Tab-separated table of C-alpha atoms in Angstrom:
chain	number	residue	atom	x	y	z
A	1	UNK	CA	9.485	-155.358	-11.331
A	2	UNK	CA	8.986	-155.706	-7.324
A	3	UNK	CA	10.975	-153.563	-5.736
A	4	UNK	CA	9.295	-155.201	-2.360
A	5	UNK	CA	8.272	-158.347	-1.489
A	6	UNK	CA	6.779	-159.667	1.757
A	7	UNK	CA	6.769	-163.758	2.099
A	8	UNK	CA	4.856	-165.180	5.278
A	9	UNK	CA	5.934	-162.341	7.646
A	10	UNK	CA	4.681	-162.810	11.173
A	11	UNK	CA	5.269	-159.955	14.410
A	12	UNK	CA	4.952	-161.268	17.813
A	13	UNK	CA	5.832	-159.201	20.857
A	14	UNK	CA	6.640	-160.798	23.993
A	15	UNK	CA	6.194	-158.917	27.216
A	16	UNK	CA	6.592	-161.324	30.320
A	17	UNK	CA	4.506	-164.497	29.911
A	18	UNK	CA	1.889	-162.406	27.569
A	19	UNK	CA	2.466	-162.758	23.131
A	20	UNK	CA	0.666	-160.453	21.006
A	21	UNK	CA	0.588	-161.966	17.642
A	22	UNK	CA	0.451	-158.721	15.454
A	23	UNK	CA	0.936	-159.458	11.884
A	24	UNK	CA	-0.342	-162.637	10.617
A	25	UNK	CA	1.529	-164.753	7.664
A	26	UNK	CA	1.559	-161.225	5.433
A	27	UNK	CA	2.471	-161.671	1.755
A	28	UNK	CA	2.201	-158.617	-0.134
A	29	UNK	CA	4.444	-156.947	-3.378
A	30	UNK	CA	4.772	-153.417	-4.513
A	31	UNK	CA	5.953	-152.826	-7.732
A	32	UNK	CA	8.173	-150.237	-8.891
A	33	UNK	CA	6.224	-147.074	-9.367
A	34	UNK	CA	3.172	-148.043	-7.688
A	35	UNK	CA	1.577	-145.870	-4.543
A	36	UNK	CA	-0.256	-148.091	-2.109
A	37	UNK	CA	-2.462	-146.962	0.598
A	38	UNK	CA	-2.385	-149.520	3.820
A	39	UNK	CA	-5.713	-149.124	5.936
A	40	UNK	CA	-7.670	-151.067	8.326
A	41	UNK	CA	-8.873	-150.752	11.985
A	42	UNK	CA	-6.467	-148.780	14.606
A	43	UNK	CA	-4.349	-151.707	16.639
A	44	UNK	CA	-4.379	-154.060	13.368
A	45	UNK	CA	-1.126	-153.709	12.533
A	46	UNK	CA	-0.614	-150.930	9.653
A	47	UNK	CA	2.406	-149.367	11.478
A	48	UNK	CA	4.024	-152.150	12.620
A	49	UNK	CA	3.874	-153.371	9.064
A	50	UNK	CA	5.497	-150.063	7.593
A	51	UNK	CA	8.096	-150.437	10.003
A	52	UNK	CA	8.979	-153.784	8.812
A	53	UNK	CA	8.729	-152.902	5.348
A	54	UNK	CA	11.516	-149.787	6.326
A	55	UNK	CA	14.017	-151.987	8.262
A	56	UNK	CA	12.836	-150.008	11.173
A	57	UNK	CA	11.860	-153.693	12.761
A	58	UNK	CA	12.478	-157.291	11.718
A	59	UNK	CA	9.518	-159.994	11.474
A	60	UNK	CA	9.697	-162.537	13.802
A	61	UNK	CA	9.069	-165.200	10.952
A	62	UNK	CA	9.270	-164.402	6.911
A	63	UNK	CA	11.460	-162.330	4.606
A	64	UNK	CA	11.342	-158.867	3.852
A	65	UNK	CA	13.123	-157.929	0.775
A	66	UNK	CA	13.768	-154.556	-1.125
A	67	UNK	CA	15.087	-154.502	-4.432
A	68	UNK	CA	16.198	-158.080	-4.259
A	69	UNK	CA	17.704	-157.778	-0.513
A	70	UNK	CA	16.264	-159.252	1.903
A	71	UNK	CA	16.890	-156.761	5.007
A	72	UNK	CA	17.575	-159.884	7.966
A	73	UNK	CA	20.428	-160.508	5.802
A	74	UNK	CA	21.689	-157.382	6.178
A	75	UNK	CA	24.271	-155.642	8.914
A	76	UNK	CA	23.406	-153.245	10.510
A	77	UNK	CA	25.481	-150.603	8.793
A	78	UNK	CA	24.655	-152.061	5.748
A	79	UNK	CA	20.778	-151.719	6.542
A	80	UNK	CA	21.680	-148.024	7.825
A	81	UNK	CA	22.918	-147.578	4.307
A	82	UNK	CA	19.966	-149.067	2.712
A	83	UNK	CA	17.761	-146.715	5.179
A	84	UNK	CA	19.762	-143.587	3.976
A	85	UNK	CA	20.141	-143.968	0.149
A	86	UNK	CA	17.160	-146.309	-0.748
A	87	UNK	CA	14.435	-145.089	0.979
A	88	UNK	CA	12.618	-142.140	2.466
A	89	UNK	CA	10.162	-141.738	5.870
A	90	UNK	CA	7.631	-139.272	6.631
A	91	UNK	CA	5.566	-139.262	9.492
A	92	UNK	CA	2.689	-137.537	11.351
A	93	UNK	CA	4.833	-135.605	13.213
A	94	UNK	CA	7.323	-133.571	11.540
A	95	UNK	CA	10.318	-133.969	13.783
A	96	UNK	CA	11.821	-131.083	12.518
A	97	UNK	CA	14.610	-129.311	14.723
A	98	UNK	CA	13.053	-126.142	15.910
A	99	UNK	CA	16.071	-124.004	15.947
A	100	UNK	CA	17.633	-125.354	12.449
A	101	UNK	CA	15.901	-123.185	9.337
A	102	UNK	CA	14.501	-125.009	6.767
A	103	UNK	CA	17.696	-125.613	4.675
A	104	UNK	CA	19.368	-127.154	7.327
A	105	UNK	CA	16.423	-129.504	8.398
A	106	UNK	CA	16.411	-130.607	4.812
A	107	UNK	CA	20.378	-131.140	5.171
A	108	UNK	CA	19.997	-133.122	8.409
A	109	UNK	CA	20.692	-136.402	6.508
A	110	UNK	CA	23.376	-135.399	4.862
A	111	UNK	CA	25.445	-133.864	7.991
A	112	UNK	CA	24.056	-137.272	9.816
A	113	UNK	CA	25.703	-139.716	7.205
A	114	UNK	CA	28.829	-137.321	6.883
A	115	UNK	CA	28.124	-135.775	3.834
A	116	UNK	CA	29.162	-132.781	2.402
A	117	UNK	CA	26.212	-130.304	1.599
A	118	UNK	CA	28.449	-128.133	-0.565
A	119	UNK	CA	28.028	-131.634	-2.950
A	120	UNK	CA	24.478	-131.772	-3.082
A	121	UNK	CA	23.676	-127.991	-3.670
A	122	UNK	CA	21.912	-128.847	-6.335
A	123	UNK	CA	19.670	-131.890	-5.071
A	124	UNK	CA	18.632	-129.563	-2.182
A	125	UNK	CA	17.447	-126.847	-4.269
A	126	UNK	CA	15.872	-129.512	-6.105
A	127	UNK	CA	13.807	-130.638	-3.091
A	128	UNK	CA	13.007	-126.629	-2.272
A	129	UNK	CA	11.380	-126.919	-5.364
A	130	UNK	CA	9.716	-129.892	-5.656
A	131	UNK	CA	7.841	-128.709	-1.888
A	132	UNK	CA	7.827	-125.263	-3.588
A	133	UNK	CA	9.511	-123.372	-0.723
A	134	UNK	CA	12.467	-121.953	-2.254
A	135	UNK	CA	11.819	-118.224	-0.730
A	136	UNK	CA	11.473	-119.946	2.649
A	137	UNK	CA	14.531	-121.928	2.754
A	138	UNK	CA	15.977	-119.481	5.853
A	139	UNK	CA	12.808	-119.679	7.681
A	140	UNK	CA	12.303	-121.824	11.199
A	141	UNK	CA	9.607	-124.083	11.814
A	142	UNK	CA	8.203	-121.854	14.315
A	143	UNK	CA	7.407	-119.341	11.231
A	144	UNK	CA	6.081	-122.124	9.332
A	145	UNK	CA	2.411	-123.825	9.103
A	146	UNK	CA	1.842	-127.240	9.889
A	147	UNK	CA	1.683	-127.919	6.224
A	148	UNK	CA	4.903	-126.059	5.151
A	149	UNK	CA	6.283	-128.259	8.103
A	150	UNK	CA	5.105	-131.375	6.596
A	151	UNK	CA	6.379	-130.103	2.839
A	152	UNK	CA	9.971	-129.468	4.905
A	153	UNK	CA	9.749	-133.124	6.054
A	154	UNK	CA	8.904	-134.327	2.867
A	155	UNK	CA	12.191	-132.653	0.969
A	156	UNK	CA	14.213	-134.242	3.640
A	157	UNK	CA	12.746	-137.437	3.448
A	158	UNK	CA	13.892	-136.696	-0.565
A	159	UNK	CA	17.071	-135.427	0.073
A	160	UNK	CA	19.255	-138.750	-0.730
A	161	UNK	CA	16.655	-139.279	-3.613
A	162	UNK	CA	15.123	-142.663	-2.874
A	163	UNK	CA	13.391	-144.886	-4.513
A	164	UNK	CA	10.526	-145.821	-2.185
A	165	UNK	CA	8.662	-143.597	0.120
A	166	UNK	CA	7.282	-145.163	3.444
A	167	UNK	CA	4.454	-142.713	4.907
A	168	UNK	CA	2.777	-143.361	8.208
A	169	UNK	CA	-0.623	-140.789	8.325
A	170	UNK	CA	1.645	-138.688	6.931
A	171	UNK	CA	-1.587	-135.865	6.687
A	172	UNK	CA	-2.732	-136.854	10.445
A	173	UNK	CA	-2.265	-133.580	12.296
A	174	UNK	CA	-3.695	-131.438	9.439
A	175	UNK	CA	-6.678	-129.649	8.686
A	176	UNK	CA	-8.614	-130.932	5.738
A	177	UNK	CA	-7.960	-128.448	2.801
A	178	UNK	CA	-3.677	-128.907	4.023
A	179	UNK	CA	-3.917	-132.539	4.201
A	180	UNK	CA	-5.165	-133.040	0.227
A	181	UNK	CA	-2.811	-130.320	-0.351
A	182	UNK	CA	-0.233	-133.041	0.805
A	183	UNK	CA	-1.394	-135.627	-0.822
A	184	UNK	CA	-1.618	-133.631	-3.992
A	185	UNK	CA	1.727	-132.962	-3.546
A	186	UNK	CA	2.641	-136.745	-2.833
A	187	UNK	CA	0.706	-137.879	-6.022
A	188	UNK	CA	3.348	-135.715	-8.223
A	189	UNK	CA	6.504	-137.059	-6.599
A	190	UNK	CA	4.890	-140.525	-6.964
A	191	UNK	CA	3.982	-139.763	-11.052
A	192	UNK	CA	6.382	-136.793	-12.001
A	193	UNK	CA	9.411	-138.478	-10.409
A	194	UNK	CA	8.526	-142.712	-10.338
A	195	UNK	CA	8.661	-143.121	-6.723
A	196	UNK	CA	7.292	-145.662	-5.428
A	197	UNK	CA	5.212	-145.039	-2.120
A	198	UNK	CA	3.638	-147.214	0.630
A	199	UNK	CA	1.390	-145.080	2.722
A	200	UNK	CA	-0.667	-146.469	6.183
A	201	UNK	CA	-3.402	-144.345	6.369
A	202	UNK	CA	-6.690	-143.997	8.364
A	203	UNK	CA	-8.427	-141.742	5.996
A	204	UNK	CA	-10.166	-142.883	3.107
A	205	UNK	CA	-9.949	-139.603	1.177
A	206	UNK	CA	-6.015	-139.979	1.094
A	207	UNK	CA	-6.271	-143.474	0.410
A	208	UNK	CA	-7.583	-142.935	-2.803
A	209	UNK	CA	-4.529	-140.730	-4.143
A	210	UNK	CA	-2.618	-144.106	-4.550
A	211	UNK	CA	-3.141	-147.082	-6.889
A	212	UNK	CA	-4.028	-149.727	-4.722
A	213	UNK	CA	-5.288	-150.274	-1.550
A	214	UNK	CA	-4.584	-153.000	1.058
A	215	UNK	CA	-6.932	-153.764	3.676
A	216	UNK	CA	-5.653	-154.573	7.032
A	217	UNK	CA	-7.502	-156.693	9.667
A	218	UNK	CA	-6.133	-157.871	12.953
A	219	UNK	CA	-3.377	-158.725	11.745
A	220	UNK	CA	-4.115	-159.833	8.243
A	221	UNK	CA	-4.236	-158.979	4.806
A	222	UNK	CA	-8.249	-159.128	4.038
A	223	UNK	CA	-8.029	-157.564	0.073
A	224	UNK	CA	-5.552	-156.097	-2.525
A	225	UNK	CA	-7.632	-153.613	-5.013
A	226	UNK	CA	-7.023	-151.091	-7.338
A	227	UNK	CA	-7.894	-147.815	-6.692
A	228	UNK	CA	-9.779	-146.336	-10.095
C-alpha cells in the first residue's frame, strides 16, 4: 500500500523577474512501512522536497497525496489536522522551548491543538520510553545533551502517534557516536512500531539505516535502490 505518492511535482520560486526551477517533474512512492533516505548534492532540492511531501509547501505543478489525499485539495485546517494526527517532523535543530522540562516539550502538541494531556498520560509515557528518558522527564534542555535533545524532539514528533515520519538531517548537529545512536533509535520506531519514515540526509552512514535510497540531482530524481 502507498501511503505517499508524488505525480509530476515541479517547485519554482519566483523572486522579481528571476525563476529558480527547483524540483523537476518528481514521481516517487513510499510504501507503508518503508524508511527512505533522500540524498544528493546541497541546493538540489532534498528539503524543499520533504517540505512538500509534509504539507509544509505546495508544488507549483503535480499532486502530492498521503494516504489517498491529495494535500492541494485540502483546507487549511484540514491540512493542519492532517499535519497534527498523520504525521510527525524532526529536524536538525531541536526547537525545543528552553524553559519547558522535557514533559512539557513533549506535550507542546497537545496544548497547541487544545488537547487535554491528562488524556494522553499514557501515550506520553509511552514516548518517554520509546526515547528511554523516563527519569528525565522533569529535566530542561539546558541539562540535557544534544542527543537527549534530539530523543526529546523525537517523542514529540511521536506524541499524536503518526504514521509517517518526515526527518530533515535529523543527526546534523551531532557528534558521530550520538548521531548512529539516533539513527539506531529511528530504525526501531521504523521496525518495532511500522512507521513509515522519509529522511533527507547528507550522510551516507545514516542513509543506510533505511530501505531505500533516492538520489537527488538538481532537481531530479537520478535512482531509486534498495538499501541491503
Amino acid at each position: 500500500m502507498n501511503v505517499i505518492e508524488v505525480k509530476k511535482v515541479n517547485r519554482i520560486f519566483v523572486n522579481g523577474k528571476e525563476k529558480s526551477h527547483v524540483l523537476k517533474d518528481i514521481d516517487l512512492t513510499v510504501e507503508k512501512g518503508e524508511f527512505i533516505s533522500i540524498m544528493g548534492p546541497s541546493g538540489g532540492g532534498k528539503s524543499t522536497l520533504l517540505y512538500l511531501l509534509g504539507g509544509l509547501d505546495m508544488p507549483s505543478s503535480g499532486s502530492v497525496t498521503i494516504n489517498g489525499t491529495d494535500l492541494s485539495k485540502l483546507k487549511d485546517k484540514e491540512l493542519c489536522k492532517m499535519r497534527n494526527n498523520d504525521i510527525g517532523f524532526v529536524f536538525q535543530f531541536y526547537n525545543l522551548v528552553p524553559n519547558l522540562n522535557v514533559e512539557d516539550n513533549i506535550s507542546l502538541p497537545l496544548m497547541i491543538a487544545g488537547k487535554n494531556r491528562s488524556e494522553y498520560k499514557d501515550r506520553l509515557d509511552e514516548c518517554l520510553k520509546i526515547i528511554g528518558m523516563e527519569d528525565k522527564r522533569k529535566l530542561t534542555p539546558r541539562e540535557l545533551s544534544g542527543g537527549q535533545q534530539q530523543r526529546v524532539a523525537i517523542a514529540r514528533s511521536l506524541v499524536f502517534d503518526p504514521d509517517i515520519l518526515f526527518l530533515d538531517e535529523p543527526i546534523g548537529n551531532l557528534d558521530t557516536q550520538n548521531g548512529m545512536r539516533i539513527m539506531e533509535l529511528f530504525r526501531e520506531i521504523n521496525k518495532k512500531y511500522n512507521k513509515t519514515i522519509v529522511q533527507v540526509t547528507h550522510s551516507e552512514d545514516a542513509a543506510k539505516y533505511g530501505t531505500k535510497l533516492v538520489k537527488l540531482v538538481d532537481g531530479q530524481i537520478r535512482s531509486v535502490t534498495d538499501i541491503a
